[in-house]
Each structure stands twice: as C-alpha cells, then as structure tokens.
C-alpha cells in the first residue's frame, strides 16, 4: 500500500519539529510539507491534496476552524485531525461540525498520536482519552431522547451510535455490545444511510446535536 501523505499545519516551530520527527519515524506515512497559518494550509491542501492534515485550531491567517471548513468544502476526501491544546466543549464540537475527523491534545503521547493519524487515515473518527471523557460527561448531562430524534434507528443501531459518539472504534463497540466486528460495520453503514450522512464524523455531530452519548446504553 502507498503511504498516507500527511501535512502539518501549526504555527509553533518546536511543535512542528516534534510532529515532523514522529512522522518521519512512521513507515506508513509520508510527510507532505508544513503550513504555518490558515490561509497557507488551505492553499497547499488544494494544490497538494494530502490524505491527512494535522491541524492546530489557533493559527494566524484566519485560524484553524475556517481552514477546516474551506478544506472540507473543496476537498471532502482530505481527512483532518485536530492537534491542539484547547479541550473546551465549544472548540471540540465546533471542530467536528466544521468537518474534522478527530481531535487530540498536544500533550498526547507519541504512540497515541501515531494511532490517531493512522485511524483518521483509514476514515475513522478518533478522540484522545481526555476529549472522549469530556464528551461522555457532556452527553450524560443532557436529557437523552434518541428514539424520538432518530425513530428509524433500531435499538442496536442506537447503541452503536452512542458509542460512536464518544469516540469508540468498531472493535471497541463490538467488544462492549457483544457483536462481531462485521455486524458493527453493517450497523454503522445502516446508521449513515438513515441519518443521511457520508461518514462517521458527521454521524457523531448529528448524535451530539440529538443529545446522544453517555455509556452506550439505550434508554427506554
């Protein structure tokens, strides 16, 4: 398989140096250059079409969120992994609404960032543990009405969607619900179709807006 082409977008030289060292140690990826501001990453994404962009939210030249929106609009196949220090709810959900496929913090261990890059490159949605915990707390604090929000989903599909919404991958969902990985993939495909979304990241956004989250159980 050809390596994933990955671009870095961050205005901090020392952090770019660290990411560059991490990427060059990964045989599965090829570094596709670096950008230091929002305008530059949008322009370079359009010209070079990398598979994955590692993007900070706080950058000059328009910032990270507008850059995500523009890139996803013009090149929806490019997958964006936010790598930032911001872990507040507004930043997380704004990034997901804009079209990011994952969200990890800059103090995440190298091995976890490596896994996140590869997961996003495969089309998965992924969050660092601290972000997943915040999302679980956020969802748990909201009144849940998933059956009313998505009446076409079965109870099993709702259970899968709940776990998607807190960043669980298919293997973790299968283990928690007692399904086979193939069954989870089938349920995920059904969910995308019924929610009329193209991918996991946008299913998560719809789930969040409907108040779905928590521990994976479906109430009622």
PDB file of N, CA, C and O in Angstrom, residues 124-163:
ATOM      1  N   UNK A 124     -11.602   6.595  10.098  1.00  0.00           N
ATOM      2  CA  UNK A 124     -12.250   6.521  11.396  1.00  0.00           C
ATOM      3  C   UNK A 124     -12.288   7.901  12.047  1.00  0.00           C
ATOM      4  O   UNK A 124     -11.548   8.806  11.673  1.00  0.00           O
ATOM      5  N   UNK A 125     -13.175   8.039  13.040  1.00  0.00           N
ATOM      6  CA  UNK A 125     -13.185   9.231  13.883  1.00  0.00           C
ATOM      7  C   UNK A 125     -12.539   8.850  15.207  1.00  0.00           C
ATOM      8  O   UNK A 125     -12.780   7.764  15.739  1.00  0.00           O
ATOM      9  N   UNK A 126     -11.703   9.722  15.766  1.00  0.00           N
ATOM     10  CA  UNK A 126     -10.962   9.355  16.967  1.00  0.00           C
ATOM     11  C   UNK A 126     -10.750  10.581  17.846  1.00  0.00           C
ATOM     12  O   UNK A 126     -10.625  11.712  17.354  1.00  0.00           O
ATOM     13  N   UNK A 127     -10.732  10.341  19.163  1.00  0.00           N
ATOM     14  CA  UNK A 127     -10.520  11.411  20.132  1.00  0.00           C
ATOM     15  C   UNK A 127      -9.516  10.939  21.172  1.00  0.00           C
ATOM     16  O   UNK A 127      -9.478   9.757  21.509  1.00  0.00           O
ATOM     17  N   UNK A 128      -8.718  11.860  21.695  1.00  0.00           N
ATOM     18  CA  UNK A 128      -7.828  11.494  22.784  1.00  0.00           C
ATOM     19  C   UNK A 128      -8.671  11.177  24.021  1.00  0.00           C
ATOM     20  O   UNK A 128      -9.816  11.618  24.131  1.00  0.00           O
ATOM     21  N   UNK A 129      -8.138  10.391  24.969  1.00  0.00           N
ATOM     22  CA  UNK A 129      -8.936   9.996  26.134  1.00  0.00           C
ATOM     23  C   UNK A 129      -9.546  11.163  26.893  1.00  0.00           C
ATOM     24  O   UNK A 129     -10.695  11.095  27.333  1.00  0.00           O
ATOM     25  N   UNK A 130      -8.794  12.246  27.046  1.00  0.00           N
ATOM     26  CA  UNK A 130      -9.330  13.392  27.791  1.00  0.00           C
ATOM     27  C   UNK A 130     -10.534  13.996  27.080  1.00  0.00           C
ATOM     28  O   UNK A 130     -11.519  14.395  27.713  1.00  0.00           O
ATOM     29  N   UNK A 131     -10.481  14.047  25.749  1.00  0.00           N
ATOM     30  CA  UNK A 131     -11.598  14.595  24.982  1.00  0.00           C
ATOM     31  C   UNK A 131     -12.784  13.645  25.037  1.00  0.00           C
ATOM     32  O   UNK A 131     -13.940  14.067  25.213  1.00  0.00           O
ATOM     33  N   UNK A 132     -12.538  12.347  24.913  1.00  0.00           N
ATOM     34  CA  UNK A 132     -13.631  11.372  24.995  1.00  0.00           C
ATOM     35  C   UNK A 132     -14.326  11.453  26.342  1.00  0.00           C
ATOM     36  O   UNK A 132     -15.563  11.371  26.424  1.00  0.00           O
ATOM     37  N   UNK A 133     -13.555  11.648  27.418  1.00  0.00           N
ATOM     38  CA  UNK A 133     -14.149  11.774  28.754  1.00  0.00           C
ATOM     39  C   UNK A 133     -15.031  13.007  28.845  1.00  0.00           C
ATOM     40  O   UNK A 133     -16.140  12.965  29.396  1.00  0.00           O
ATOM     41  N   UNK A 134     -14.569  14.121  28.303  1.00  0.00           N
ATOM     42  CA  UNK A 134     -15.373  15.343  28.323  1.00  0.00           C
ATOM     43  C   UNK A 134     -16.662  15.150  27.527  1.00  0.00           C
ATOM     44  O   UNK A 134     -17.734  15.610  27.926  1.00  0.00           O
ATOM     45  N   UNK A 135     -16.560  14.460  26.390  1.00  0.00           N
ATOM     46  CA  UNK A 135     -17.744  14.221  25.579  1.00  0.00           C
ATOM     47  C   UNK A 135     -18.749  13.342  26.322  1.00  0.00           C
ATOM     48  O   UNK A 135     -19.955  13.588  26.296  1.00  0.00           O
ATOM     49  N   UNK A 136     -18.254  12.317  27.013  1.00  0.00           N
ATOM     50  CA  UNK A 136     -19.142  11.450  27.786  1.00  0.00           C
ATOM     51  C   UNK A 136     -19.868  12.246  28.866  1.00  0.00           C
ATOM     52  O   UNK A 136     -21.074  12.084  29.077  1.00  0.00           O
ATOM     53  N   UNK A 137     -19.130  13.115  29.558  1.00  0.00           N
ATOM     54  CA  UNK A 137     -19.756  13.932  30.602  1.00  0.00           C
ATOM     55  C   UNK A 137     -20.773  14.903  30.008  1.00  0.00           C
ATOM     56  O   UNK A 137     -21.843  15.129  30.563  1.00  0.00           O
ATOM     57  N   UNK A 138     -20.415  15.475  28.865  1.00  0.00           N
ATOM     58  CA  UNK A 138     -21.320  16.410  28.209  1.00  0.00           C
ATOM     59  C   UNK A 138     -22.619  15.718  27.833  1.00  0.00           C
ATOM     60  O   UNK A 138     -23.707  16.192  28.106  1.00  0.00           O
ATOM     61  N   UNK A 139     -22.504  14.550  27.193  1.00  0.00           N
ATOM     62  CA  UNK A 139     -23.701  13.828  26.766  1.00  0.00           C
ATOM     63  C   UNK A 139     -24.510  13.351  27.955  1.00  0.00           C
ATOM     64  O   UNK A 139     -25.737  13.371  27.936  1.00  0.00           O
ATOM     65  N   UNK A 140     -23.823  12.880  29.012  1.00  0.00           N
ATOM     66  CA  UNK A 140     -24.520  12.346  30.169  1.00  0.00           C
ATOM     67  C   UNK A 140     -25.332  13.422  30.878  1.00  0.00           C
ATOM     68  O   UNK A 140     -26.346  13.137  31.517  1.00  0.00           O
ATOM     69  N   UNK A 141     -24.896  14.685  30.761  1.00  0.00           N
ATOM     70  CA  UNK A 141     -25.590  15.786  31.424  1.00  0.00           C
ATOM     71  C   UNK A 141     -26.809  16.267  30.646  1.00  0.00           C
ATOM     72  O   UNK A 141     -27.615  17.036  31.159  1.00  0.00           O
ATOM     73  N   UNK A 142     -26.944  15.804  29.408  1.00  0.00           N
ATOM     74  CA  UNK A 142     -28.062  16.243  28.572  1.00  0.00           C
ATOM     75  C   UNK A 142     -29.188  15.228  28.626  1.00  0.00           C
ATOM     76  O   UNK A 142     -28.956  14.031  28.688  1.00  0.00           O
ATOM     77  N   UNK A 143     -30.452  15.705  28.624  1.00  0.00           N
ATOM     78  CA  UNK A 143     -31.556  14.750  28.541  1.00  0.00           C
ATOM     79  C   UNK A 143     -31.513  14.019  27.214  1.00  0.00           C
ATOM     80  O   UNK A 143     -31.364  14.626  26.160  1.00  0.00           O
ATOM     81  N   UNK A 144     -31.560  12.701  27.278  1.00  0.00           N
ATOM     82  CA  UNK A 144     -31.429  11.906  26.064  1.00  0.00           C
ATOM     83  C   UNK A 144     -32.789  11.528  25.516  1.00  0.00           C
ATOM     84  O   UNK A 144     -33.651  11.068  26.245  1.00  0.00           O
ATOM     85  N   UNK A 145     -32.959  11.737  24.233  1.00  0.00           N
ATOM     86  CA  UNK A 145     -34.174  11.304  23.575  1.00  0.00           C
ATOM     87  C   UNK A 145     -33.871  10.746  22.209  1.00  0.00           C
ATOM     88  O   UNK A 145     -34.433  11.180  21.216  1.00  0.00           O
ATOM     89  N   UNK A 146     -32.950   9.774  22.104  1.00  0.00           N
ATOM     90  CA  UNK A 146     -32.525   9.304  20.801  1.00  0.00           C
ATOM     91  C   UNK A 146     -33.629   8.638  19.999  1.00  0.00           C
ATOM     92  O   UNK A 146     -33.662   8.756  18.787  1.00  0.00           O
ATOM     93  N   UNK A 147     -34.529   7.931  20.680  1.00  0.00           N
ATOM     94  CA  UNK A 147     -35.592   7.252  19.936  1.00  0.00           C
ATOM     95  C   UNK A 147     -36.464   8.261  19.205  1.00  0.00           C
ATOM     96  O   UNK A 147     -36.917   8.027  18.089  1.00  0.00           O
ATOM     97  N   UNK A 148     -36.713   9.409  19.878  1.00  0.00           N
ATOM     98  CA  UNK A 148     -37.524  10.439  19.249  1.00  0.00           C
ATOM     99  C   UNK A 148     -36.742  11.164  18.161  1.00  0.00           C
ATOM    100  O   UNK A 148     -37.297  11.548  17.126  1.00  0.00           O
ATOM    101  N   UNK A 149     -35.439  11.344  18.381  1.00  0.00           N
ATOM    102  CA  UNK A 149     -34.627  12.072  17.404  1.00  0.00           C
ATOM    103  C   UNK A 149     -34.424  11.255  16.131  1.00  0.00           C
ATOM    104  O   UNK A 149     -34.440  11.797  15.032  1.00  0.00           O
ATOM    105  N   UNK A 150     -34.218   9.945  16.282  1.00  0.00           N
ATOM    106  CA  UNK A 150     -33.949   9.083  15.139  1.00  0.00           C
ATOM    107  C   UNK A 150     -34.879   7.867  15.180  1.00  0.00           C
ATOM    108  O   UNK A 150     -34.441   6.743  15.478  1.00  0.00           O
ATOM    109  N   UNK A 151     -36.139   8.057  14.877  1.00  0.00           N
ATOM    110  CA  UNK A 151     -37.105   6.957  15.008  1.00  0.00           C
ATOM    111  C   UNK A 151     -36.838   5.796  14.058  1.00  0.00           C
ATOM    112  O   UNK A 151     -37.326   4.690  14.293  1.00  0.00           O
ATOM    113  N   UNK A 152     -36.061   6.014  12.996  1.00  0.00           N
ATOM    114  CA  UNK A 152     -35.793   4.940  12.048  1.00  0.00           C
ATOM    115  C   UNK A 152     -34.701   3.986  12.527  1.00  0.00           C
ATOM    116  O   UNK A 152     -34.540   2.893  11.964  1.00  0.00           O
ATOM    117  N   UNK A 153     -33.940   4.397  13.548  1.00  0.00           N
ATOM    118  CA  UNK A 153     -32.869   3.537  14.038  1.00  0.00           C
ATOM    119  C   UNK A 153     -33.414   2.462  14.971  1.00  0.00           C
ATOM    120  O   UNK A 153     -34.287   2.719  15.792  1.00  0.00           O
ATOM    121  N   UNK A 154     -32.881   1.253  14.847  1.00  0.00           N
ATOM    122  CA  UNK A 154     -33.233   0.186  15.777  1.00  0.00           C
ATOM    123  C   UNK A 154     -32.503   0.415  17.108  1.00  0.00           C
ATOM    124  O   UNK A 154     -31.587   1.243  17.197  1.00  0.00           O
ATOM    125  N   UNK A 155     -32.880  -0.351  18.145  1.00  0.00           N
ATOM    126  CA  UNK A 155     -32.208  -0.207  19.429  1.00  0.00           C
ATOM    127  C   UNK A 155     -30.720  -0.548  19.311  1.00  0.00           C
ATOM    128  O   UNK A 155     -29.875   0.106  19.925  1.00  0.00           O
ATOM    129  N   UNK A 156     -30.402  -1.571  18.523  1.00  0.00           N
ATOM    130  CA  UNK A 156     -28.992  -1.927  18.348  1.00  0.00           C
ATOM    131  C   UNK A 156     -28.228  -0.825  17.627  1.00  0.00           C
ATOM    132  O   UNK A 156     -27.083  -0.505  17.980  1.00  0.00           O
ATOM    133  N   UNK A 157     -28.841  -0.211  16.617  1.00  0.00           N
ATOM    134  CA  UNK A 157     -28.193   0.889  15.908  1.00  0.00           C
ATOM    135  C   UNK A 157     -27.999   2.083  16.827  1.00  0.00           C
ATOM    136  O   UNK A 157     -26.962   2.761  16.775  1.00  0.00           O
ATOM    137  N   UNK A 158     -28.981   2.346  17.694  1.00  0.00           N
ATOM    138  CA  UNK A 158     -28.834   3.440  18.654  1.00  0.00           C
ATOM    139  C   UNK A 158     -27.695   3.164  19.625  1.00  0.00           C
ATOM    140  O   UNK A 158     -26.934   4.072  19.993  1.00  0.00           O
ATOM    141  N   UNK A 159     -27.561   1.916  20.060  1.00  0.00           N
ATOM    142  CA  UNK A 159     -26.470   1.562  20.971  1.00  0.00           C
ATOM    143  C   UNK A 159     -25.118   1.778  20.295  1.00  0.00           C
ATOM    144  O   UNK A 159     -24.176   2.296  20.906  1.00  0.00           O
ATOM    145  N   UNK A 160     -25.019   1.390  19.031  1.00  0.00           N
ATOM    146  CA  UNK A 160     -23.778   1.604  18.282  1.00  0.00           C
ATOM    147  C   UNK A 160     -23.507   3.095  18.128  1.00  0.00           C
ATOM    148  O   UNK A 160     -22.377   3.562  18.310  1.00  0.00           O
ATOM    149  N   UNK A 161     -24.537   3.870  17.817  1.00  0.00           N
ATOM    150  CA  UNK A 161     -24.368   5.308  17.631  1.00  0.00           C
ATOM    151  C   UNK A 161     -23.904   5.979  18.921  1.00  0.00           C
ATOM    152  O   UNK A 161     -23.070   6.891  18.886  1.00  0.00           O
ATOM    153  N   UNK A 162     -24.430   5.551  20.068  1.00  0.00           N
ATOM    154  CA  UNK A 162     -23.995   6.121  21.350  1.00  0.00           C
ATOM    155  C   UNK A 162     -22.490   5.948  21.535  1.00  0.00           C
ATOM    156  O   UNK A 162     -21.795   6.876  21.962  1.00  0.00           O
ATOM    157  N   UNK A 163     -22.000   4.762  21.238  1.00  0.00           N
ATOM    158  CA  UNK A 163     -20.579   4.516  21.426  1.00  0.00           C
ATOM    159  C   UNK A 163     -19.733   5.230  20.381  1.00  0.00           C
ATOM    160  O   UNK A 163     -18.625   5.697  20.674  1.00  0.00           O
TER     161      UNK A 163
END
